[in-house]
mmCIF file of C-alpha atoms in Angstrom:
data_model
loop_
_atom_site.group_PDB
_atom_site.id
_atom_site.type_symbol
_atom_site.label_atom_id
_atom_site.label_comp_id
_atom_site.label_asym_id
_atom_site.label_seq_id
_atom_site.Cartn_x
_atom_site.Cartn_y
_atom_site.Cartn_z
ATOM 1 C CA MET A 299 0.000 0.000 0.000
ATOM 2 C CA ASP A 300 1.101 3.530 -0.725
ATOM 3 C CA LYS A 301 2.419 5.275 2.394
ATOM 4 C CA ARG A 302 0.294 8.377 1.953
ATOM 5 C CA GLU A 303 -2.847 6.297 1.506
ATOM 6 C CA TYR A 304 -1.918 4.209 4.527
ATOM 7 C CA GLU A 305 -1.520 7.303 6.689
ATOM 8 C CA ARG A 306 -4.787 8.698 5.428
ATOM 9 C CA LEU A 307 -6.625 5.513 6.380
ATOM 10 C CA VAL A 308 -4.892 5.445 9.765
ATOM 11 C CA ASN A 309 -6.127 8.984 10.408
ATOM 12 C CA LEU A 310 -9.619 8.025 9.365
ATOM 13 C CA TYR A 311 -10.029 4.670 11.058
ATOM 14 C CA LEU A 312 -7.497 4.145 13.824
ATOM 15 C CA LYS A 313 -10.023 5.070 16.470
ATOM 16 C CA SER A 314 -12.710 2.822 14.991
ATOM 17 C CA VAL A 315 -10.360 -0.134 14.789
ATOM 18 C CA TYR A 316 -9.125 0.433 18.324
ATOM 19 C CA HIS A 317 -12.674 0.595 19.632
ATOM 20 C CA VAL A 318 -13.588 -2.640 17.856
ATOM 21 C CA ALA A 319 -10.458 -4.250 19.241
ATOM 22 C CA LEU A 320 -11.111 -3.013 22.753
ATOM 23 C CA ASN A 321 -14.649 -4.271 22.544
ATOM 24 C CA GLY A 322 -13.470 -7.675 21.341
ATOM 25 C CA CYS A 323 -10.582 -8.084 23.749
ATOM 26 C CA LYS A 324 -11.706 -6.195 26.837
ATOM 27 C CA CYS A 325 -8.052 -5.670 27.669
ATOM 28 C CA SER A 326 -6.313 -2.595 26.280
ATOM 29 C CA THR A 327 -2.973 -4.315 25.807
ATOM 30 C CA ASP A 328 -4.539 -6.980 23.635
ATOM 31 C CA ALA A 329 -6.564 -4.310 21.876
ATOM 32 C CA GLU A 330 -3.370 -2.503 21.009
ATOM 33 C CA ASP A 331 -1.868 -5.690 19.611
ATOM 34 C CA VAL A 332 -4.989 -6.351 17.598
ATOM 35 C CA THR A 333 -5.019 -2.786 16.286
ATOM 36 C CA GLN A 334 -1.380 -2.895 15.328
ATOM 37 C CA ASN A 335 -1.759 -6.253 13.595
ATOM 38 C CA THR A 336 -4.760 -4.927 11.727
ATOM 39 C CA PHE A 337 -2.801 -1.980 10.388
ATOM 40 C CA ILE A 338 0.155 -4.172 9.547
ATOM 41 C CA LYS A 339 -2.224 -6.177 7.365
ATOM 42 C CA LEU A 340 -3.449 -2.934 5.835
ATOM 43 C CA TRP A 341 0.100 -1.868 5.042
ATOM 44 C CA GLU A 342 0.821 -5.263 3.505
ATOM 45 C CA ARG A 343 -2.325 -5.200 1.414
ATOM 46 C CA GLU A 344 -1.573 -4.755 -2.252
ATOM 47 C CA ASP A 345 -5.031 -4.118 -3.676
ATOM 48 C CA ALA A 346 -6.554 -0.683 -3.472
ATOM 49 C CA PHE A 347 -9.966 -0.217 -1.866
ATOM 50 C CA ALA A 348 -12.924 0.760 -4.006
ATOM 51 C CA ASP A 349 -13.803 3.486 -1.509
ATOM 52 C CA ASP A 350 -13.346 4.491 2.117
ATOM 53 C CA GLU A 351 -16.440 2.666 3.284
ATOM 54 C CA TYR A 352 -15.047 -0.561 1.862
ATOM 55 C CA ALA A 353 -11.747 0.143 3.618
ATOM 56 C CA ARG A 354 -13.576 0.694 6.915
ATOM 57 C CA LYS A 355 -15.442 -2.595 6.589
ATOM 58 C CA TRP A 356 -12.261 -4.408 5.644
ATOM 59 C CA LEU A 357 -10.397 -2.996 8.646
ATOM 60 C CA ILE A 358 -13.189 -3.856 11.050
ATOM 61 C CA ARG A 359 -13.444 -7.370 9.673
ATOM 62 C CA VAL A 360 -9.684 -7.850 10.068
ATOM 63 C CA ALA A 361 -9.845 -6.498 13.617
ATOM 64 C CA VAL A 362 -12.707 -8.856 14.495
ATOM 65 C CA ASN A 363 -10.723 -11.774 13.097
ATOM 66 C CA GLU A 364 -7.605 -10.693 14.949
ATOM 67 C CA CYS A 365 -9.603 -10.744 18.184
ATOM 68 C CA LYS A 366 -10.737 -14.265 17.391
ATOM 69 C CA SER A 367 -7.151 -15.321 16.775
ATOM 70 C CA LEU A 368 -6.246 -13.945 20.143
ATOM 71 C CA TRP A 369 -8.975 -15.933 21.880
ATOM 72 C CA ARG A 370 -7.765 -19.079 20.222
ATOM 73 C CA THR A 371 -4.284 -18.599 21.548
ATOM 74 C CA ALA A 372 -3.734 -21.089 24.303
ATOM 75 C CA TRP A 373 -1.100 -18.928 25.884
ATOM 76 C CA LYS A 374 -3.429 -16.042 26.160
ATOM 77 C CA ARG A 375 -4.968 -17.640 29.211
ATOM 78 C CA LYS A 376 -1.679 -17.405 31.000
ATOM 79 C CA THR A 377 -1.140 -13.776 30.255
ATOM 80 C CA VAL A 378 -1.992 -11.184 32.832
ATOM 81 C CA TYR A 379 -1.589 -7.496 32.368
ATOM 82 C CA LEU A 380 -0.706 -5.529 35.441
ATOM 83 C CA GLU A 381 -1.071 -2.160 33.894
ATOM 84 C CA GLU A 382 -4.695 -2.742 33.022
ATOM 85 C CA ALA A 383 -5.945 -1.064 36.141
ATOM 86 C CA GLU A 384 -4.141 2.102 35.152
ATOM 87 C CA ARG A 385 -5.532 2.048 31.656
ATOM 88 C CA GLU A 386 -9.210 1.772 32.389
ATOM 89 C CA PRO A 387 -11.032 4.456 30.458
ATOM 90 C CA VAL A 388 -12.389 7.361 32.436
ATOM 91 C CA PHE A 389 -15.770 8.746 31.438
ATOM 92 C CA SER A 390 -17.383 12.115 31.926
ATOM 93 C CA SER A 391 -20.393 10.678 33.759
ATOM 94 C CA PRO A 392 -21.182 7.662 35.934
ATOM 95 C CA GLU A 393 -23.946 6.674 33.492
ATOM 96 C CA LYS A 394 -21.459 6.351 30.655
ATOM 97 C CA SER A 395 -19.134 4.387 32.827
ATOM 98 C CA GLU A 396 -21.983 2.048 33.763
ATOM 99 C CA LEU A 397 -22.903 1.580 30.125
ATOM 100 C CA TYR A 398 -19.327 0.842 29.121
ATOM 101 C CA TYR A 399 -18.862 -1.773 31.807
ATOM 102 C CA ALA A 400 -22.308 -3.257 31.235
ATOM 103 C CA VAL A 401 -21.403 -3.822 27.596
ATOM 104 C CA ARG A 402 -17.987 -5.080 28.528
ATOM 105 C CA GLU A 403 -19.477 -7.676 30.817
ATOM 106 C CA LEU A 404 -21.602 -9.099 28.038
ATOM 107 C CA PRO A 405 -20.352 -12.312 26.447
ATOM 108 C CA VAL A 406 -18.175 -11.473 23.492
ATOM 109 C CA LYS A 407 -20.682 -12.864 21.011
ATOM 110 C CA TYR A 408 -23.111 -10.182 22.168
ATOM 111 C CA ARG A 409 -20.858 -7.248 22.780
ATOM 112 C CA GLN A 410 -19.226 -7.259 19.365
ATOM 113 C CA ILE A 411 -22.611 -7.137 17.723
ATOM 114 C CA VAL A 412 -23.725 -4.400 20.094
ATOM 115 C CA HIS A 413 -20.701 -2.339 19.157
ATOM 116 C CA LEU A 414 -21.079 -2.833 15.422
ATOM 117 C CA TYR A 415 -24.777 -2.013 15.602
ATOM 118 C CA TYR A 416 -24.793 0.881 18.033
ATOM 119 C CA PHE A 417 -21.463 2.489 17.279
ATOM 120 C CA GLU A 418 -20.561 1.599 13.726
ATOM 121 C CA ASP A 419 -24.178 1.841 12.564
ATOM 122 C CA TYR A 420 -24.058 -1.443 10.715
ATOM 123 C CA CYS A 421 -27.377 -3.091 9.979
ATOM 124 C CA VAL A 422 -28.124 -6.708 10.850
ATOM 125 C CA LYS A 423 -27.366 -7.861 7.328
ATOM 126 C CA GLU A 424 -23.981 -6.140 7.292
ATOM 127 C CA ILE A 425 -23.059 -7.513 10.719
ATOM 128 C CA ALA A 426 -24.062 -10.994 9.605
ATOM 129 C CA ALA A 427 -21.764 -10.731 6.587
ATOM 130 C CA LEU A 428 -18.946 -9.294 8.651
ATOM 131 C CA MET A 429 -19.168 -11.850 11.430
ATOM 132 C CA LYS A 430 -19.985 -14.754 9.118
ATOM 133 C CA LEU A 431 -23.239 -15.403 10.967
ATOM 134 C CA SER A 432 -26.807 -15.802 9.788
ATOM 135 C CA GLU A 433 -29.014 -12.737 10.026
ATOM 136 C CA THR A 434 -31.242 -14.636 12.433
ATOM 137 C CA ALA A 435 -28.293 -15.309 14.722
ATOM 138 C CA VAL A 436 -27.356 -11.636 14.703
ATOM 139 C CA GLN A 437 -30.941 -10.593 15.456
ATOM 140 C CA THR A 438 -31.199 -13.086 18.288
ATOM 141 C CA ARG A 439 -27.932 -11.976 19.836
ATOM 142 C CA LEU A 440 -28.849 -8.344 19.485
ATOM 143 C CA LEU A 441 -32.180 -8.977 21.154
ATOM 144 C CA ARG A 442 -30.591 -10.834 24.054
ATOM 145 C CA ALA A 443 -27.909 -8.211 24.430
ATOM 146 C CA ARG A 444 -30.553 -5.484 24.584
ATOM 147 C CA GLN A 445 -32.427 -7.433 27.247
ATOM 148 C CA LYS A 446 -29.298 -7.899 29.315
ATOM 149 C CA LEU A 447 -28.400 -4.241 29.037
ATOM 150 C CA LYS A 448 -31.919 -3.261 29.979
ATOM 151 C CA GLU A 449 -31.761 -5.478 33.047
ATOM 152 C CA LYS A 450 -28.507 -3.895 34.118
ATOM 153 C CA LEU A 451 -29.005 -0.302 33.153
ATOM 154 C CA LYS A 452 -32.750 -0.004 33.830
ATOM 155 C CA GLU A 453 -34.012 3.419 32.703
ATOM 156 C CA ALA A 454 -30.675 4.416 31.243
ATOM 157 C CA TRP A 455 -31.215 1.926 28.415
ATOM 158 C CA LYS A 456 -34.418 2.415 26.481
ATOM 159 C CA MET B 266 -36.311 10.242 18.892
ATOM 160 C CA SER B 267 -36.935 6.523 19.370
ATOM 161 C CA GLY B 268 -35.538 4.530 22.255
ATOM 162 C CA GLU B 269 -33.123 2.777 19.940
ATOM 163 C CA GLU B 270 -31.854 6.063 18.560
ATOM 164 C CA GLN B 271 -31.338 7.311 22.104
ATOM 165 C CA ASN B 272 -29.446 4.135 22.925
ATOM 166 C CA LYS B 273 -27.254 4.602 19.887
ATOM 167 C CA GLY B 274 -26.537 8.188 20.778
ATOM 168 C CA PHE B 275 -25.736 7.284 24.373
ATOM 169 C CA TYR B 276 -23.454 4.416 23.352
ATOM 170 C CA LYS B 277 -21.670 6.513 20.724
ATOM 171 C CA GLU B 278 -21.067 9.368 23.146
ATOM 172 C CA THR B 279 -19.659 6.882 25.624
ATOM 173 C CA ILE B 280 -17.306 5.136 23.239
ATOM 174 C CA GLU B 281 -16.180 8.424 21.696
ATOM 175 C CA GLU B 282 -14.724 9.306 25.072
ATOM 176 C CA ILE B 283 -12.217 6.477 24.803
ATOM 177 C CA SER B 284 -9.159 7.860 23.117
ATOM 178 C CA VAL B 285 -6.490 5.931 21.277
ATOM 179 C CA PRO B 286 -3.360 5.593 23.431
ATOM 180 C CA GLU B 287 -0.590 7.806 22.105
ATOM 181 C CA ARG B 288 1.900 4.987 22.013
ATOM 182 C CA LEU B 289 -0.474 2.939 19.868
ATOM 183 C CA ALA B 290 -0.863 5.781 17.388
ATOM 184 C CA GLU B 291 2.924 5.998 17.222
ATOM 185 C CA LYS B 292 3.309 2.273 16.696
ATOM 186 C CA VAL B 293 0.696 2.170 13.976
ATOM 187 C CA GLY B 294 2.349 5.159 12.337
ATOM 188 C CA ARG B 295 5.665 3.360 12.331
ATOM 189 C CA VAL B 296 4.280 0.309 10.555
ATOM 190 C CA THR B 297 5.560 1.734 7.276
ATOM 191 C CA GLU B 298 9.106 1.952 8.562
ATOM 192 C CA GLY B 299 9.951 -1.609 7.717
ATOM 193 C CA GLU B 300 9.744 -5.042 9.181
ATOM 194 C CA GLU B 301 12.881 -4.971 11.279
ATOM 195 C CA LYS B 302 12.187 -1.702 13.007
ATOM 196 C CA ARG B 303 8.545 -2.582 13.539
ATOM 197 C CA ARG B 304 9.400 -5.822 15.279
ATOM 198 C CA LYS B 305 11.798 -4.027 17.519
ATOM 199 C CA THR B 306 9.091 -1.596 18.433
ATOM 200 C CA THR B 307 6.535 -4.290 19.042
ATOM 201 C CA ALA B 308 8.736 -6.190 21.402
ATOM 202 C CA GLY B 309 10.257 -3.242 23.110
ATOM 203 C CA SER B 310 7.533 -0.775 23.786
ATOM 204 C CA VAL B 311 4.641 -2.832 24.985
ATOM 205 C CA MET B 312 4.541 -2.790 28.744
ATOM 206 C CA ARG B 313 3.165 -6.059 29.820
ATOM 207 C CA LYS B 314 3.363 -8.625 32.452
ATOM 208 C CA VAL B 315 3.569 -12.082 31.089
ATOM 209 C CA ALA B 316 2.742 -14.770 33.538
ATOM 210 C CA MET B 317 5.249 -17.484 33.035
ATOM 211 C CA ALA B 318 4.290 -20.262 30.757
ATOM 212 C CA ALA B 319 6.984 -22.491 31.978
ATOM 213 C CA ALA B 320 8.189 -25.830 30.836
ATOM 214 C CA ILE B 321 10.220 -28.629 32.226
ATOM 215 C CA LEU B 322 11.848 -29.577 29.000
ATOM 216 C CA VAL B 323 12.135 -33.235 28.316
ATOM 217 C CA ALA B 324 13.444 -34.755 25.144
ATOM 218 C CA LEU B 325 10.408 -36.256 23.558
ATOM 219 C CA PHE B 326 10.666 -36.122 19.823
ATOM 220 C CA VAL B 327 13.598 -36.371 17.537
ATOM 221 C CA GLY B 328 13.553 -35.184 13.993
ATOM 222 C CA SER B 329 11.294 -32.848 12.133
ATOM 223 C CA ASN B 330 8.320 -35.176 12.033
ATOM 224 C CA GLY B 331 8.316 -36.158 15.649
ATOM 225 C CA ILE B 332 4.704 -35.415 16.112
ATOM 226 C CA ALA B 333 3.780 -38.043 13.589
ATOM 227 C CA TYR B 334 5.658 -40.630 15.564
ATOM 228 C CA ALA B 335 3.904 -39.519 18.660
ATOM 229 C CA VAL B 336 0.453 -39.931 17.270
ATOM 230 C CA THR B 337 -1.198 -43.019 18.621
ATOM 231 C CA GLY B 338 -4.337 -43.314 16.635
ATOM 232 C CA GLU B 339 -6.308 -40.113 16.533
ATOM 233 C CA THR B 340 -7.006 -38.583 13.171
ATOM 234 C CA TRP B 341 -5.381 -35.325 13.944
ATOM 235 C CA VAL B 342 -6.067 -33.706 10.625
ATOM 236 C CA GLU B 343 -9.779 -33.948 11.249
ATOM 237 C CA THR B 344 -10.044 -33.565 14.983
ATOM 238 C CA MET B 345 -6.873 -31.669 15.764
ATOM 239 C CA ILE B 346 -6.602 -33.901 18.802
ATOM 240 C CA LEU B 347 -3.465 -35.916 19.304
ATOM 241 C CA LYS B 348 -2.499 -38.533 21.792
ATOM 242 C CA ILE B 349 1.103 -37.853 22.619
ATOM 243 C CA LYS B 350 3.458 -39.703 24.885
ATOM 244 C CA PHE B 351 5.250 -37.498 27.349
ATOM 245 C CA ASN B 352 8.168 -38.593 29.421
ATOM 246 C CA ILE B 353 8.303 -36.938 32.812
ATOM 247 C CA LYS B 354 11.200 -37.808 35.013
ATOM 248 C CA GLY B 355 11.482 -41.267 33.526
ATOM 249 C CA THR B 356 7.786 -42.130 33.469
ATOM 250 C CA GLU B 357 5.852 -42.171 30.255
ATOM 251 C CA TYR B 358 2.324 -40.753 30.073
ATOM 252 C CA GLU B 359 -0.054 -40.777 27.172
ATOM 253 C CA VAL B 360 -1.971 -37.541 26.986
ATOM 254 C CA GLU B 361 -4.741 -36.343 24.748
ATOM 255 C CA THR B 362 -3.763 -32.935 23.443
ATOM 256 C CA LYS B 363 -5.562 -30.326 21.430
ATOM 257 C CA GLN B 364 -4.130 -28.071 18.806
ATOM 258 C CA HIS B 365 -3.524 -24.449 19.650
ATOM 259 C CA GLN B 366 -2.144 -21.629 17.602
ATOM 260 C CA LEU B 367 0.362 -19.415 19.322
ATOM 261 C CA ARG B 368 0.393 -15.720 18.693
ATOM 262 C CA ASN B 369 3.667 -16.091 16.867
ATOM 263 C CA GLY B 370 1.932 -18.346 14.361
ATOM 264 C CA LYS B 371 3.364 -21.608 15.624
ATOM 265 C CA THR B 372 1.196 -24.587 16.396
ATOM 266 C CA ILE B 373 1.464 -26.479 19.637
ATOM 267 C CA TYR B 374 -0.495 -29.347 21.115
ATOM 268 C CA VAL B 375 -1.613 -28.863 24.682
ATOM 269 C CA GLY B 376 -3.050 -31.228 27.251
ATOM 270 C CA GLU B 377 -3.083 -31.949 30.933
ATOM 271 C CA LEU B 378 -1.822 -34.878 32.922
ATOM 272 C CA GLU B 379 -1.564 -36.068 36.474
ATOM 273 C CA ASP B 380 1.689 -37.738 37.380
ATOM 274 C CA LYS B 381 2.190 -40.629 39.763
ATOM 275 C CA ASN B 382 2.561 -38.168 42.642
ATOM 276 C CA GLY B 383 -0.751 -36.577 41.905
ATOM 277 C CA ASP B 384 0.854 -33.410 40.555
ATOM 278 C CA HIS B 385 -0.891 -31.809 37.634
ATOM 279 C CA TYR B 386 0.926 -30.525 34.587
ATOM 280 C CA ARG B 387 -0.054 -28.791 31.433
ATOM 281 C CA VAL B 388 1.926 -30.404 28.678
ATOM 282 C CA SER B 389 2.716 -29.217 25.207
ATOM 283 C CA ALA B 390 4.461 -30.449 22.120
ATOM 284 C CA HIS B 391 5.652 -28.580 19.085
ATOM 285 C CA VAL B 392 5.303 -29.885 15.580
ATOM 286 C CA LYS B 393 8.956 -29.562 14.739
ATOM 287 C CA GLY B 394 10.440 -32.165 16.945
ATOM 288 C CA GLN B 395 10.504 -30.309 20.227
ATOM 289 C CA GLY B 396 8.387 -31.312 23.104
ATOM 290 C CA GLY B 397 8.012 -30.454 26.678
ATOM 291 C CA THR B 398 6.072 -30.418 29.843
ATOM 292 C CA TYR B 399 5.153 -27.028 31.076
ATOM 293 C CA PHE B 400 3.012 -25.423 33.643
ATOM 294 C CA GLU B 401 2.242 -21.931 34.659
ATOM 295 C CA MET B 402 4.631 -20.519 37.144
ATOM 296 C CA GLU B 403 2.544 -17.767 38.557
ATOM 297 C CA GLY B 404 5.270 -16.198 40.579
ATOM 298 C CA ALA B 405 7.683 -15.073 37.901
ATOM 299 C CA GLU B 406 7.049 -12.595 35.159
ATOM 300 C CA VAL B 407 9.161 -10.987 32.543
ATOM 301 C CA TRP B 408 8.442 -7.460 31.515
ATOM 302 C CA MET B 409 9.639 -5.491 28.547
ATOM 303 C CA GLU B 410 9.212 -1.776 28.340
ATOM 304 C CA ASP B 411 10.802 0.584 25.873
ATOM 305 C CA GLY B 412 13.823 -1.613 25.413
ATOM 306 C CA GLY B 413 14.157 -2.402 29.102
ATOM 307 C CA ILE B 414 13.787 -5.935 30.412
ATOM 308 C CA TYR B 415 12.793 -6.743 33.953
ATOM 309 C CA ILE B 416 12.011 -9.818 35.979
ATOM 310 C CA TRP B 417 9.362 -9.523 38.623
ATOM 311 C CA ASP B 418 8.733 -12.205 41.145
ATOM 312 C CA GLY B 419 6.763 -11.398 44.249
ATOM 313 C CA ASP B 420 8.511 -8.438 45.837
ATOM 314 C CA VAL B 421 11.629 -8.946 43.784
ATOM 315 C CA GLU B 422 12.258 -6.757 40.773
ATOM 316 C CA ILE B 423 15.402 -7.165 38.722
ATOM 317 C CA ASP B 424 16.410 -4.825 35.946
ATOM 318 C CA ILE B 425 18.448 -6.905 33.535
ATOM 319 C CA THR B 426 18.472 -4.371 30.725
ATOM 320 C CA GLU B 427 22.161 -3.490 30.899
ATOM 321 C CA ASP B 428 23.292 -7.019 31.460
ATOM 322 C CA PHE B 429 21.248 -8.132 28.488
ATOM 323 C CA GLU B 430 22.294 -5.307 26.215
ATOM 324 C CA ASP B 431 26.004 -6.092 26.505
ATOM 325 C CA ASP B 432 25.945 -9.292 24.530
ATOM 326 C CA GLY B 433 22.317 -10.318 24.222
ATOM 327 C CA TYR B 434 22.625 -12.615 27.197
ATOM 328 C CA ALA B 435 21.722 -12.209 30.851
ATOM 329 C CA SER B 436 21.792 -14.639 33.723
ATOM 330 C CA GLY B 437 21.720 -14.622 37.483
ATOM 331 C CA THR B 438 19.926 -15.865 40.557
ATOM 332 C CA TYR B 439 17.522 -14.368 43.053
ATOM 333 C CA GLU B 440 15.659 -15.532 46.109
ATOM 334 C CA VAL B 441 11.984 -15.053 46.726
ATOM 335 C CA ASN B 442 9.978 -16.499 49.621
ATOM 336 C CA GLY B 443 12.880 -18.726 50.534
ATOM 337 C CA VAL B 444 13.122 -20.213 47.063
ATOM 338 C CA LEU B 445 16.258 -19.725 45.016
ATOM 339 C CA LYS B 446 15.625 -19.124 41.354
ATOM 340 C CA GLY B 447 17.908 -18.706 38.412
ATOM 341 C CA TYR B 448 17.240 -16.955 35.143
ATOM 342 C CA LYS B 449 18.770 -16.865 31.686
ATOM 343 C CA LEU B 450 17.701 -14.741 28.776
ATOM 344 C CA TRP B 451 19.276 -14.757 25.376
ATOM 345 C CA LYS B 452 18.695 -13.095 22.070
ATOM 346 C CA ARG B 453 18.182 -15.047 18.892
ATOM 347 C CA ASP B 454 17.098 -14.120 15.412
ATOM 348 C CA GLU B 455 13.529 -15.137 16.134
ATOM 349 C CA GLY B 456 13.354 -13.308 19.431
ATOM 350 C CA ILE B 457 14.419 -13.639 23.013
ATOM 351 C CA GLY B 458 14.511 -16.925 24.825
ATOM 352 C CA CYS B 459 14.075 -17.091 28.559
ATOM 353 C CA TRP B 460 14.721 -19.749 31.144
ATOM 354 C CA ILE B 461 13.739 -19.552 34.765
ATOM 355 C CA GLU B 462 15.086 -22.235 37.023
ATOM 356 C CA ILE B 463 13.946 -23.114 40.490
ATOM 357 C CA LEU B 464 16.755 -24.521 42.558
ATOM 358 C CA HIS B 465 15.774 -26.796 45.421
ATOM 359 C CA ASP B 466 18.508 -28.308 47.566
ATOM 360 C CA GLY B 467 20.798 -28.760 44.624
ATOM 361 C CA GLU B 468 18.035 -30.152 42.448
ATOM 362 C CA LYS B 469 17.288 -28.023 39.470
ATOM 363 C CA GLU B 470 14.121 -27.793 37.465
ATOM 364 C CA SER B 471 14.230 -25.678 34.363
ATOM 365 C CA PHE B 472 11.392 -23.745 32.909
ATOM 366 C CA TRP B 473 11.039 -22.242 29.526
ATOM 367 C CA MET B 474 8.781 -19.537 28.275
ATOM 368 C CA ARG B 475 8.213 -17.456 25.214
ATOM 369 C CA ASP B 476 5.174 -15.556 24.117
ATOM 370 C CA TRP B 477 5.748 -11.874 23.739
ATOM 371 C CA LEU B 478 8.962 -12.649 22.012
ATOM 372 C CA GLU B 479 8.802 -12.598 18.254
#
């Protein structure tokens, strides 16, 4: 990939990729690894993207897959990150903090879909394609995730 | 505005408040600087505590196709489950192992066994003729930060950066909770190898780890 194009895409999508990674990994150190690996793959990619939206989807799909690779790693279970406590995000209100941790406590199969739906604005069909799931599975998970969030957040979640 | 739209707005506002760590932005920016430099950055700047994945190394397989010799019936291509014979202190155990992919891309086969003393081990074997018994040694961790290398074990912290930088090799001993431990770290093309040894009354058990090391 051309360096200028790479830097442009980094400026556009670094935050999105990091958020997807953080959502998938829960741990910021892993999220950083996932993000870096994702952009390494971008740099190594030879084909140009049709447009920025395609690039965004490609990056998010790679990040989701990188998270999966991380979960499969046997050694991951033995890895503990001390600095995590220092890196917990700080929010401007307790409600936001509660929402963040409520989502984070969801099983990964729910929280990734929640993030893609509520943050990235993907529709069920797009999420299904991205996650290689059926649309029904995505709908079901989304429904259950909403219920769980409602139970936890009460009025804060409509 | 519908409830779902409110939820979306609330979630977006929340996530937007999480910024990208500066060091990550720097690392991602440096991806274009070439493979060698990038690897150096990856290994050197990530501050992490790696709980020891330790191994009592025992010679199990010889040759590049050792795993094939070790297979005792399972169709590993289909199930990715292998029965492998492990030799621990002279006793042979047959263990069902499952395939796992390490972060460095290598494949290992991992299982658990109970030895004749009732001690439990996690065992692993590599495809390319190496094998071993390993278990987590919770006490000892190796840290890397911005080119510095440290060993942490309980209250003990050892900075081995200078020692290691001299010739790519560092070794020494330390005592924690009445247990004497030895360490060795060495640099190779593929990364940094690390041994931690626990020394008990002249008896030595050696442990091996690598994970964050590319």
